[in-house]
PDB file of C-alpha atoms in Angstrom:
ATOM      1  CA  MET A 272     -36.988  23.587  43.269  1.00  0.00           C
ATOM      2  CA  ASN A 273     -35.622  26.916  44.411  1.00  0.00           C
ATOM      3  CA  ASN A 274     -37.764  30.015  44.219  1.00  0.00           C
ATOM      4  CA  LEU A 275     -36.773  31.714  40.951  1.00  0.00           C
ATOM      5  CA  THR A 276     -39.168  34.660  41.003  1.00  0.00           C
ATOM      6  CA  SER A 277     -36.226  37.077  40.894  1.00  0.00           C
ATOM      7  CA  MET A 278     -34.822  35.450  37.729  1.00  0.00           C
ATOM      8  CA  SER A 279     -33.527  37.783  35.051  1.00  0.00           C
ATOM      9  CA  THR A 280     -34.028  35.452  32.068  1.00  0.00           C
ATOM     10  CA  PHE A 281     -36.267  32.688  30.714  1.00  0.00           C
ATOM     11  CA  LEU A 282     -35.102  29.725  28.660  1.00  0.00           C
ATOM     12  CA  LEU A 283     -37.220  29.208  25.540  1.00  0.00           C
ATOM     13  CA  LEU A 284     -37.778  25.971  23.662  1.00  0.00           C
ATOM     14  CA  GLY A 285     -35.256  25.522  20.866  1.00  0.00           C
ATOM     15  CA  PHE A 286     -36.096  24.130  17.452  1.00  0.00           C
ATOM     16  CA  SER A 287     -32.994  21.943  17.361  1.00  0.00           C
ATOM     17  CA  ASP A 288     -29.549  21.484  18.857  1.00  0.00           C
ATOM     18  CA  ILE A 289     -28.109  20.738  15.417  1.00  0.00           C
ATOM     19  CA  ARG A 290     -26.473  23.856  13.984  1.00  0.00           C
ATOM     20  CA  GLU A 291     -27.501  23.140  10.380  1.00  0.00           C
ATOM     21  CA  LEU A 292     -31.161  22.843  11.402  1.00  0.00           C
ATOM     22  CA  GLN A 293     -30.910  26.069  13.387  1.00  0.00           C
ATOM     23  CA  ILE A 294     -29.667  27.876  10.271  1.00  0.00           C
ATOM     24  CA  LEU A 295     -32.473  26.262   8.248  1.00  0.00           C
ATOM     25  CA  HIS A 296     -34.958  27.569  10.827  1.00  0.00           C
ATOM     26  CA  VAL A 297     -33.474  31.061  10.455  1.00  0.00           C
ATOM     27  CA  PHE A 298     -33.995  31.068   6.680  1.00  0.00           C
ATOM     28  CA  VAL A 299     -37.497  29.512   6.807  1.00  0.00           C
ATOM     29  CA  PHE A 300     -38.738  31.931   9.470  1.00  0.00           C
ATOM     30  CA  LEU A 301     -37.065  34.874   7.725  1.00  0.00           C
ATOM     31  CA  ALA A 302     -38.820  33.959   4.457  1.00  0.00           C
ATOM     32  CA  LEU A 303     -42.198  33.620   6.214  1.00  0.00           C
ATOM     33  CA  TYR A 304     -41.656  36.921   8.020  1.00  0.00           C
ATOM     34  CA  ILE A 305     -40.754  38.816   4.831  1.00  0.00           C
ATOM     35  CA  ILE A 306     -43.756  37.321   2.999  1.00  0.00           C
ATOM     36  CA  ALA A 307     -46.099  38.257   5.861  1.00  0.00           C
ATOM     37  CA  ILE A 308     -44.760  41.804   6.193  1.00  0.00           C
ATOM     38  CA  ILE A 309     -44.805  42.543   2.449  1.00  0.00           C
ATOM     39  CA  GLY A 310     -48.255  40.967   1.980  1.00  0.00           C
ATOM     40  CA  ASN A 311     -49.868  42.855   4.849  1.00  0.00           C
ATOM     41  CA  LEU A 312     -48.121  46.133   3.995  1.00  0.00           C
ATOM     42  CA  LEU A 313     -49.393  45.886   0.413  1.00  0.00           C
ATOM     43  CA  ILE A 314     -52.932  45.445   1.768  1.00  0.00           C
ATOM     44  CA  VAL A 315     -52.503  48.488   4.049  1.00  0.00           C
ATOM     45  CA  VAL A 316     -51.018  50.733   1.342  1.00  0.00           C
ATOM     46  CA  ALA A 317     -53.578  49.645  -1.271  1.00  0.00           C
ATOM     47  CA  ILE A 318     -56.501  50.441   1.045  1.00  0.00           C
ATOM     48  CA  VAL A 319     -55.045  53.789   2.113  1.00  0.00           C
ATOM     49  CA  LEU A 320     -54.301  54.970  -1.450  1.00  0.00           C
ATOM     50  CA  ASP A 321     -57.308  53.595  -3.358  1.00  0.00           C
ATOM     51  CA  HIS A 322     -60.445  55.692  -2.805  1.00  0.00           C
ATOM     52  CA  HIS A 323     -62.602  52.783  -4.015  1.00  0.00           C
ATOM     53  CA  LEU A 324     -61.578  50.897  -0.866  1.00  0.00           C
ATOM     54  CA  GLN A 325     -62.648  53.605   1.584  1.00  0.00           C
ATOM     55  CA  THR A 326     -65.488  51.453   2.960  1.00  0.00           C
ATOM     56  CA  PRO A 327     -66.105  49.862   6.388  1.00  0.00           C
ATOM     57  CA  MET A 328     -65.129  46.373   5.196  1.00  0.00           C
ATOM     58  CA  TYR A 329     -61.701  47.541   4.005  1.00  0.00           C
ATOM     59  CA  PHE A 330     -61.232  49.813   7.010  1.00  0.00           C
ATOM     60  CA  PHE A 331     -61.544  46.736   9.230  1.00  0.00           C
ATOM     61  CA  LEU A 332     -59.288  44.761   6.872  1.00  0.00           C
ATOM     62  CA  LEU A 333     -56.644  47.505   7.127  1.00  0.00           C
ATOM     63  CA  ASN A 334     -56.713  47.199  10.921  1.00  0.00           C
ATOM     64  CA  LEU A 335     -56.520  43.397  10.692  1.00  0.00           C
ATOM     65  CA  ALA A 336     -53.466  43.660   8.431  1.00  0.00           C
ATOM     66  CA  MET A 337     -51.751  45.959  10.948  1.00  0.00           C
ATOM     67  CA  LEU A 338     -52.541  43.522  13.767  1.00  0.00           C
ATOM     68  CA  ASP A 339     -51.109  40.659  11.687  1.00  0.00           C
ATOM     69  CA  ILE A 340     -47.899  42.652  11.213  1.00  0.00           C
ATOM     70  CA  GLY A 341     -47.750  43.190  14.968  1.00  0.00           C
ATOM     71  CA  THR A 342     -48.461  39.538  15.799  1.00  0.00           C
ATOM     72  CA  ILE A 343     -45.732  38.092  13.622  1.00  0.00           C
ATOM     73  CA  SER A 344     -43.246  40.847  14.544  1.00  0.00           C
ATOM     74  CA  VAL A 345     -43.548  40.063  18.246  1.00  0.00           C
ATOM     75  CA  ILE A 346     -42.707  36.377  17.753  1.00  0.00           C
ATOM     76  CA  VAL A 347     -40.595  35.724  14.660  1.00  0.00           C
ATOM     77  CA  PRO A 348     -37.654  38.200  14.774  1.00  0.00           C
ATOM     78  CA  LYS A 349     -36.704  37.162  18.315  1.00  0.00           C
ATOM     79  CA  SER A 350     -36.879  33.487  17.354  1.00  0.00           C
ATOM     80  CA  ILE A 351     -34.685  34.124  14.295  1.00  0.00           C
ATOM     81  CA  VAL A 352     -32.068  35.969  16.378  1.00  0.00           C
ATOM     82  CA  LEU A 353     -31.959  33.245  19.031  1.00  0.00           C
ATOM     83  CA  SER A 354     -31.467  30.473  16.457  1.00  0.00           C
ATOM     84  CA  PHE A 355     -28.822  32.504  14.628  1.00  0.00           C
ATOM     85  CA  LEU A 356     -26.922  33.091  17.893  1.00  0.00           C
ATOM     86  CA  ASN A 357     -27.468  29.492  19.040  1.00  0.00           C
ATOM     87  CA  SER A 358     -29.153  30.837  22.169  1.00  0.00           C
ATOM     88  CA  ARG A 359     -32.432  30.147  24.000  1.00  0.00           C
ATOM     89  CA  PHE A 360     -32.473  33.018  26.490  1.00  0.00           C
ATOM     90  CA  ILE A 361     -34.927  35.901  26.663  1.00  0.00           C
ATOM     91  CA  SER A 362     -34.827  38.574  29.352  1.00  0.00           C
ATOM     92  CA  TYR A 363     -37.523  38.705  32.032  1.00  0.00           C
ATOM     93  CA  PHE A 364     -38.891  42.020  30.757  1.00  0.00           C
ATOM     94  CA  GLY A 365     -38.581  40.814  27.172  1.00  0.00           C
ATOM     95  CA  CYS A 366     -40.775  37.854  28.120  1.00  0.00           C
ATOM     96  CA  VAL A 367     -43.266  40.178  29.836  1.00  0.00           C
ATOM     97  CA  ALA A 368     -43.444  42.357  26.715  1.00  0.00           C
ATOM     98  CA  GLN A 369     -43.875  39.331  24.467  1.00  0.00           C
ATOM     99  CA  VAL A 370     -46.755  37.959  26.571  1.00  0.00           C
ATOM    100  CA  PHE A 371     -48.465  41.355  26.578  1.00  0.00           C
ATOM    101  CA  PHE A 372     -48.233  41.937  22.833  1.00  0.00           C
ATOM    102  CA  VAL A 373     -49.099  38.340  21.875  1.00  0.00           C
ATOM    103  CA  MET A 374     -52.213  38.606  24.048  1.00  0.00           C
ATOM    104  CA  PHE A 375     -53.085  42.095  22.761  1.00  0.00           C
ATOM    105  CA  PHE A 376     -52.664  41.352  19.053  1.00  0.00           C
ATOM    106  CA  GLY A 377     -54.335  37.928  19.293  1.00  0.00           C
ATOM    107  CA  THR A 378     -57.441  39.113  21.144  1.00  0.00           C
ATOM    108  CA  SER A 379     -57.702  42.256  19.004  1.00  0.00           C
ATOM    109  CA  SER A 380     -57.616  40.160  15.824  1.00  0.00           C
ATOM    110  CA  PHE A 381     -60.383  37.867  17.043  1.00  0.00           C
ATOM    111  CA  ALA A 382     -62.532  40.779  18.230  1.00  0.00           C
ATOM    112  CA  LEU A 383     -62.020  42.495  14.869  1.00  0.00           C
ATOM    113  CA  LEU A 384     -62.976  39.324  12.975  1.00  0.00           C
ATOM    114  CA  THR A 385     -66.194  39.238  15.022  1.00  0.00           C
ATOM    115  CA  ILE A 386     -66.974  42.852  14.073  1.00  0.00           C
ATOM    116  CA  MET A 387     -66.218  42.052  10.430  1.00  0.00           C
ATOM    117  CA  ALA A 388     -68.797  39.243  10.560  1.00  0.00           C
ATOM    118  CA  HIS A 389     -71.357  41.771  11.812  1.00  0.00           C
ATOM    119  CA  ASP A 390     -70.349  44.150   9.006  1.00  0.00           C
ATOM    120  CA  ARG A 391     -70.985  41.464   6.368  1.00  0.00           C
ATOM    121  CA  TYR A 392     -74.312  40.616   8.012  1.00  0.00           C
ATOM    122  CA  VAL A 393     -75.518  44.212   7.831  1.00  0.00           C
ATOM    123  CA  ALA A 394     -74.236  44.634   4.249  1.00  0.00           C
ATOM    124  CA  ILE A 395     -75.992  41.508   2.933  1.00  0.00           C
ATOM    125  CA  CYS A 396     -79.009  41.027   5.210  1.00  0.00           C
ATOM    126  CA  ASN A 397     -79.858  44.685   5.829  1.00  0.00           C
ATOM    127  CA  PRO A 398     -78.356  46.615   2.889  1.00  0.00           C
ATOM    128  CA  LEU A 399     -80.800  49.530   2.983  1.00  0.00           C
ATOM    129  CA  HIS A 400     -79.612  50.520   6.454  1.00  0.00           C
ATOM    130  CA  TYR A 401     -75.930  49.683   5.911  1.00  0.00           C
ATOM    131  CA  GLU A 402     -74.684  53.270   5.575  1.00  0.00           C
ATOM    132  CA  THR A 403     -76.764  54.312   8.580  1.00  0.00           C
ATOM    133  CA  ILE A 404     -75.469  51.528  10.831  1.00  0.00           C
ATOM    134  CA  MET A 405     -71.875  51.189   9.589  1.00  0.00           C
ATOM    135  CA  HIS A 406     -71.023  54.841   9.082  1.00  0.00           C
ATOM    136  CA  LYS A 407     -67.464  56.136   9.458  1.00  0.00           C
ATOM    137  CA  ALA A 408     -67.787  57.343  13.050  1.00  0.00           C
ATOM    138  CA  ALA A 409     -69.352  54.041  14.143  1.00  0.00           C
ATOM    139  CA  CYS A 410     -66.535  52.027  12.530  1.00  0.00           C
ATOM    140  CA  ILE A 411     -63.822  54.163  14.143  1.00  0.00           C
ATOM    141  CA  ARG A 412     -65.601  53.866  17.488  1.00  0.00           C
ATOM    142  CA  MET A 413     -65.802  50.051  17.187  1.00  0.00           C
ATOM    143  CA  VAL A 414     -62.092  49.746  16.416  1.00  0.00           C
ATOM    144  CA  ALA A 415     -61.151  52.180  19.195  1.00  0.00           C
ATOM    145  CA  ILE A 416     -63.229  50.172  21.688  1.00  0.00           C
ATOM    146  CA  VAL A 417     -61.588  46.922  20.544  1.00  0.00           C
ATOM    147  CA  TRP A 418     -58.067  48.328  20.891  1.00  0.00           C
ATOM    148  CA  THR A 419     -58.802  49.895  24.310  1.00  0.00           C
ATOM    149  CA  ILE A 420     -60.473  46.822  25.803  1.00  0.00           C
ATOM    150  CA  CYS A 421     -57.794  44.493  24.424  1.00  0.00           C
ATOM    151  CA  ILE A 422     -54.987  46.650  25.875  1.00  0.00           C
ATOM    152  CA  LEU A 423     -56.640  46.468  29.309  1.00  0.00           C
ATOM    153  CA  TYR A 424     -57.282  42.759  28.791  1.00  0.00           C
ATOM    154  CA  ALA A 425     -53.624  42.137  27.912  1.00  0.00           C
ATOM    155  CA  VAL A 426     -52.452  44.161  30.938  1.00  0.00           C
ATOM    156  CA  LEU A 427     -54.742  42.117  33.214  1.00  0.00           C
ATOM    157  CA  HIS A 428     -53.511  38.758  31.911  1.00  0.00           C
ATOM    158  CA  THR A 429     -49.850  39.785  31.817  1.00  0.00           C
ATOM    159  CA  GLY A 430     -49.943  41.168  35.355  1.00  0.00           C
ATOM    160  CA  SER A 431     -51.774  38.105  36.660  1.00  0.00           C
ATOM    161  CA  THR A 432     -49.279  35.763  34.990  1.00  0.00           C
ATOM    162  CA  PHE A 433     -46.111  37.452  36.221  1.00  0.00           C
ATOM    163  CA  ALA A 434     -47.473  37.926  39.737  1.00  0.00           C
ATOM    164  CA  ASN A 435     -46.808  34.196  40.140  1.00  0.00           C
ATOM    165  CA  THR A 436     -43.817  32.644  41.831  1.00  0.00           C
ATOM    166  CA  PHE A 437     -41.886  30.687  39.208  1.00  0.00           C
ATOM    167  CA  CYS A 438     -39.896  27.606  40.203  1.00  0.00           C
ATOM    168  CA  SER A 439     -38.188  27.179  36.838  1.00  0.00           C
ATOM    169  CA  ASN A 440     -37.242  29.401  33.919  1.00  0.00           C
ATOM    170  CA  ALA A 441     -37.497  26.734  31.174  1.00  0.00           C
ATOM    171  CA  VAL A 442     -40.518  27.656  29.026  1.00  0.00           C
ATOM    172  CA  ASN A 443     -41.845  24.782  26.888  1.00  0.00           C
ATOM    173  CA  GLN A 444     -42.540  27.073  23.924  1.00  0.00           C
ATOM    174  CA  PHE A 445     -40.398  28.959  21.379  1.00  0.00           C
ATOM    175  CA  PHE A 446     -41.885  32.265  22.570  1.00  0.00           C
ATOM    176  CA  CYS A 447     -43.285  33.507  25.882  1.00  0.00           C
ATOM    177  CA  GLU A 448     -46.920  32.533  26.247  1.00  0.00           C
ATOM    178  CA  ILE A 449     -49.236  32.284  29.243  1.00  0.00           C
ATOM    179  CA  PRO A 450     -50.093  28.520  29.414  1.00  0.00           C
ATOM    180  CA  PRO A 451     -46.429  27.329  29.372  1.00  0.00           C
ATOM    181  CA  LEU A 452     -45.517  30.006  31.932  1.00  0.00           C
ATOM    182  CA  LEU A 453     -48.313  28.923  34.273  1.00  0.00           C
ATOM    183  CA  LYS A 454     -46.844  25.404  34.266  1.00  0.00           C
ATOM    184  CA  LEU A 455     -43.717  26.878  35.873  1.00  0.00           C
ATOM    185  CA  SER A 456     -45.679  28.357  38.795  1.00  0.00           C
ATOM    186  CA  CYS A 457     -45.187  26.902  42.259  1.00  0.00           C
ATOM    187  CA  SER A 458     -47.792  29.051  44.016  1.00  0.00           C
ATOM    188  CA  ASN A 459     -51.573  28.919  44.138  1.00  0.00           C
ATOM    189  CA  PHE A 460     -51.820  32.379  42.584  1.00  0.00           C
ATOM    190  CA  TYR A 461     -51.704  30.769  39.142  1.00  0.00           C
ATOM    191  CA  LEU A 462     -55.319  29.706  39.748  1.00  0.00           C
ATOM    192  CA  VAL A 463     -56.346  33.365  39.334  1.00  0.00           C
ATOM    193  CA  GLU A 464     -54.924  33.434  35.817  1.00  0.00           C
ATOM    194  CA  VAL A 465     -56.418  30.005  35.082  1.00  0.00           C
ATOM    195  CA  GLY A 466     -59.807  31.422  36.079  1.00  0.00           C
ATOM    196  CA  LEU A 467     -59.265  34.409  33.776  1.00  0.00           C
ATOM    197  CA  LEU A 468     -58.314  32.073  30.923  1.00  0.00           C
ATOM    198  CA  VAL A 469     -61.461  30.002  31.490  1.00  0.00           C
ATOM    199  CA  LEU A 470     -63.530  33.203  31.392  1.00  0.00           C
ATOM    200  CA  SER A 471     -61.704  34.288  28.237  1.00  0.00           C
ATOM    201  CA  SER A 472     -62.411  30.908  26.653  1.00  0.00           C
ATOM    202  CA  GLY A 473     -66.104  31.401  27.396  1.00  0.00           C
ATOM    203  CA  ILE A 474     -66.045  34.822  25.724  1.00  0.00           C
ATOM    204  CA  ALA A 475     -64.160  33.394  22.724  1.00  0.00           C
ATOM    205  CA  LEU A 476     -66.723  30.585  22.458  1.00  0.00           C
ATOM    206  CA  GLY A 477     -69.512  33.168  22.545  1.00  0.00           C
ATOM    207  CA  CYS A 478     -67.852  35.153  19.734  1.00  0.00           C
ATOM    208  CA  SER A 479     -67.403  31.957  17.714  1.00  0.00           C
ATOM    209  CA  VAL A 480     -71.082  31.050  18.112  1.00  0.00           C
ATOM    210  CA  PHE A 481     -72.019  34.630  17.114  1.00  0.00           C
ATOM    211  CA  ILE A 482     -69.910  34.349  13.941  1.00  0.00           C
ATOM    212  CA  ILE A 483     -71.405  30.943  13.060  1.00  0.00           C
ATOM    213  CA  LEU A 484     -74.989  32.142  13.577  1.00  0.00           C
ATOM    214  CA  THR A 485     -74.242  35.320  11.634  1.00  0.00           C
ATOM    215  CA  TYR A 486     -72.979  33.359   8.647  1.00  0.00           C
ATOM    216  CA  MET A 487     -75.933  30.996   8.784  1.00  0.00           C
ATOM    217  CA  GLN A 488     -78.180  34.049   8.356  1.00  0.00           C
ATOM    218  CA  ILE A 489     -75.898  35.467   5.642  1.00  0.00           C
ATOM    219  CA  PHE A 490     -75.947  32.237   3.598  1.00  0.00           C
ATOM    220  CA  SER A 491     -79.703  31.986   4.047  1.00  0.00           C
ATOM    221  CA  THR A 492     -80.068  35.489   2.596  1.00  0.00           C
ATOM    222  CA  VAL A 493     -77.585  34.819  -0.229  1.00  0.00           C
ATOM    223  CA  LEU A 494     -79.540  31.736  -1.338  1.00  0.00           C
ATOM    224  CA  LYS A 495     -82.600  33.946  -1.770  1.00  0.00           C
ATOM    225  CA  ILE A 496     -80.802  36.306  -4.171  1.00  0.00           C
ATOM    226  CA  PRO A 497     -82.342  35.597  -7.611  1.00  0.00           C
ATOM    227  CA  SER A 498     -79.334  36.352  -9.830  1.00  0.00           C
ATOM    228  CA  VAL A 499     -76.227  34.175  -9.963  1.00  0.00           C
ATOM    229  CA  ARG A 500     -74.079  37.285 -10.342  1.00  0.00           C
ATOM    230  CA  GLY A 501     -75.556  38.751  -7.150  1.00  0.00           C
ATOM    231  CA  LYS A 502     -74.837  35.550  -5.246  1.00  0.00           C
ATOM    232  CA  LYS A 503     -71.242  35.488  -6.464  1.00  0.00           C
ATOM    233  CA  LYS A 504     -70.700  39.124  -5.530  1.00  0.00           C
ATOM    234  CA  ALA A 505     -72.078  38.586  -2.028  1.00  0.00           C
ATOM    235  CA  LEU A 506     -70.024  35.435  -1.497  1.00  0.00           C
ATOM    236  CA  SER A 507     -66.834  37.080  -2.805  1.00  0.00           C
ATOM    237  CA  THR A 508     -66.913  39.486   0.155  1.00  0.00           C
ATOM    238  CA  CYS A 509     -67.780  36.772   2.698  1.00  0.00           C
ATOM    239  CA  LEU A 510     -65.677  33.751   1.805  1.00  0.00           C
ATOM    240  CA  PRO A 511     -62.256  35.383   2.438  1.00  0.00           C
ATOM    241  CA  HIS A 512     -63.390  36.529   5.894  1.00  0.00           C
ATOM    242  CA  LEU A 513     -64.910  33.123   6.660  1.00  0.00           C
ATOM    243  CA  THR A 514     -61.672  31.418   5.546  1.00  0.00           C
ATOM    244  CA  VAL A 515     -59.573  33.678   7.796  1.00  0.00           C
ATOM    245  CA  VAL A 516     -61.899  33.057  10.762  1.00  0.00           C
ATOM    246  CA  SER A 517     -61.790  29.295  10.168  1.00  0.00           C
ATOM    247  CA  LEU A 518     -57.972  29.332   9.951  1.00  0.00           C
ATOM    248  CA  PHE A 519     -57.766  31.396  13.160  1.00  0.00           C
ATOM    249  CA  LEU A 520     -60.177  29.147  15.088  1.00  0.00           C
ATOM    250  CA  LEU A 521     -58.862  25.814  13.822  1.00  0.00           C
ATOM    251  CA  SER A 522     -55.241  26.687  14.572  1.00  0.00           C
ATOM    252  CA  GLY A 523     -56.273  27.852  18.057  1.00  0.00           C
ATOM    253  CA  VAL A 524     -58.261  24.663  18.669  1.00  0.00           C
ATOM    254  CA  PHE A 525     -55.309  22.494  17.613  1.00  0.00           C
ATOM    255  CA  ALA A 526     -52.990  24.435  19.901  1.00  0.00           C
ATOM    256  CA  TYR A 527     -55.133  24.782  23.025  1.00  0.00           C
ATOM    257  CA  VAL A 528     -57.952  22.207  22.945  1.00  0.00           C
ATOM    258  CA  MET A 529     -56.023  19.139  21.822  1.00  0.00           C
ATOM    259  CA  PRO A 530     -54.633  17.149  24.771  1.00  0.00           C
ATOM    260  CA  PRO A 531     -50.903  17.817  25.296  1.00  0.00           C
ATOM    261  CA  ILE A 532     -48.469  15.134  24.179  1.00  0.00           C
ATOM    262  CA  ASP A 533     -45.500  15.291  26.529  1.00  0.00           C
ATOM    263  CA  SER A 534     -43.374  12.998  24.401  1.00  0.00           C
ATOM    264  CA  SER A 535     -43.555  15.137  21.267  1.00  0.00           C
ATOM    265  CA  SER A 536     -42.096  18.605  21.539  1.00  0.00           C
ATOM    266  CA  ASP A 537     -41.845  18.642  17.717  1.00  0.00           C
ATOM    267  CA  LEU A 538     -45.641  18.426  17.479  1.00  0.00           C
ATOM    268  CA  ASP A 539     -45.977  21.249  20.015  1.00  0.00           C
ATOM    269  CA  ILE A 540     -43.717  23.446  17.880  1.00  0.00           C
ATOM    270  CA  VAL A 541     -45.651  22.632  14.689  1.00  0.00           C
ATOM    271  CA  LEU A 542     -48.954  23.514  16.372  1.00  0.00           C
ATOM    272  CA  SER A 543     -47.468  26.721  17.759  1.00  0.00           C
ATOM    273  CA  VAL A 544     -46.262  27.757  14.297  1.00  0.00           C
ATOM    274  CA  MET A 545     -49.719  26.940  12.886  1.00  0.00           C
ATOM    275  CA  TYR A 546     -51.606  29.396  15.076  1.00  0.00           C
ATOM    276  CA  SER A 547     -48.958  32.094  15.622  1.00  0.00           C
ATOM    277  CA  ILE A 548     -47.225  32.458  12.245  1.00  0.00           C
ATOM    278  CA  ILE A 549     -49.289  30.847   9.477  1.00  0.00           C
ATOM    279  CA  PRO A 550     -52.478  32.979   9.828  1.00  0.00           C
ATOM    280  CA  PRO A 551     -50.700  36.379   9.581  1.00  0.00           C
ATOM    281  CA  THR A 552     -48.741  35.057   6.601  1.00  0.00           C
ATOM    282  CA  LEU A 553     -51.713  33.650   4.688  1.00  0.00           C
ATOM    283  CA  ASN A 554     -54.334  36.326   5.451  1.00  0.00           C
ATOM    284  CA  PRO A 555     -53.205  38.785   2.715  1.00  0.00           C
ATOM    285  CA  PHE A 556     -53.329  36.015   0.092  1.00  0.00           C
ATOM    286  CA  ILE A 557     -56.737  34.800   1.277  1.00  0.00           C
ATOM    287  CA  TYR A 558     -58.230  38.290   1.027  1.00  0.00           C
ATOM    288  CA  SER A 559     -56.689  39.072  -2.342  1.00  0.00           C
ATOM    289  CA  MET A 560     -57.417  35.765  -4.130  1.00  0.00           C
ATOM    290  CA  ARG A 561     -61.214  36.104  -4.452  1.00  0.00           C
ATOM    291  CA  ASN A 562     -61.594  39.863  -4.050  1.00  0.00           C
ATOM    292  CA  LYS A 563     -61.544  41.735  -7.374  1.00  0.00           C
ATOM    293  CA  GLU A 564     -61.358  45.165  -5.722  1.00  0.00           C
ATOM    294  CA  ILE A 565     -58.236  44.211  -3.745  1.00  0.00           C
ATOM    295  CA  LYS A 566     -56.714  42.627  -6.856  1.00  0.00           C
ATOM    296  CA  THR A 567     -57.373  45.787  -8.868  1.00  0.00           C
ATOM    297  CA  ALA A 568     -55.948  48.042  -6.151  1.00  0.00           C
ATOM    298  CA  LEU A 569     -52.824  45.892  -5.808  1.00  0.00           C
ATOM    299  CA  SER A 570     -52.350  45.819  -9.587  1.00  0.00           C
ATOM    300  CA  LYS A 571     -52.546  49.623  -9.711  1.00  0.00           C
ATOM    301  CA  LEU A 572     -50.101  49.886  -6.837  1.00  0.00           C
ATOM    302  CA  LEU A 573     -47.574  47.497  -8.389  1.00  0.00           C
ATOM    303  CA  ASN A 574     -47.918  49.078 -11.843  1.00  0.00           C
ATOM    304  CA  PHE A 575     -47.393  52.518 -10.318  1.00  0.00           C
ATOM    305  CA  GLY A 576     -44.195  51.225  -8.722  1.00  0.00           C
ATOM    306  CA  LYS A 577     -42.983  49.932 -12.085  1.00  0.00           C
ATOM    307  CA  SER A 578     -43.884  53.223 -13.788  1.00  0.00           C
ATOM    308  CA  SER A 579     -41.988  55.193 -11.152  1.00  0.00           C
ATOM    309  CA  LYS A 580     -38.877  53.112 -11.800  1.00  0.00           C
ATOM    310  CA  VAL A 581     -39.162  53.695 -15.535  1.00  0.00           C
ATOM    311  CA  PHE A 582     -39.464  57.501 -15.177  1.00  0.00           C
ATOM    312  CA  SER A 583     -36.676  57.632 -12.609  1.00  0.00           C
TER     313      SER A 583
END
């Protein structure tokens, strides 16, 4: 193949060549995007406006909701536009930006979920020292560190990926992502990024083990709570987070750990949708289903909106 490092565009994987299916993809993705944006924005607004939710747990949830908005906004609108225009092209710098933000939002979300596990551990296993350990300044510092490290992390991976010499511009994915891009490399420099990905996988595995061990200690403590009401209250704050973590990890495992099936691009697309679009869409519903405080805050917010319409 010719050296295509100086290419100005990449060719993304299309959902279908049939026009009717492309239009169907536009409407399905648009519906998922609207649901995700509205759901996460409601979580953000409810937490900001309700003083009962001014706690570390909801501060972290607010940041997670904003990251979910960012994640789905980086991927879905571009895919909708391309299907609507019957196109598969994305500019070189558009691809660079997409890789950076996908990496930044993804790693930030996982780091934040790890911190949220620690928050639940302190709240349930060490409640007397909770306010001392998880005070406002500490929470802001944790989030600031996560965002800073993840920005640098995304810059490192993005720079390492696009320092490669690409021999093709056909990306086997419906958005720009590092593994499919590395398959287009025809230089040995891609091994640097592969090494970084292996290191990142080790860190992710360490975080996953930390979360699992943390919840083992949490459940052990919950079982010792004498009252049924106390157990339910403790679990109501843990189960949504554990569900979100499980969804995040399982979708990532299906996408990255499962052996690739070259003959089934449809399966690749389904797996990609599972880990890139479904979690940000479902997270607001997961957190609001079993959490009475979120339900109450959302009810107040929606009722206030109705009241405003009546008075106007």
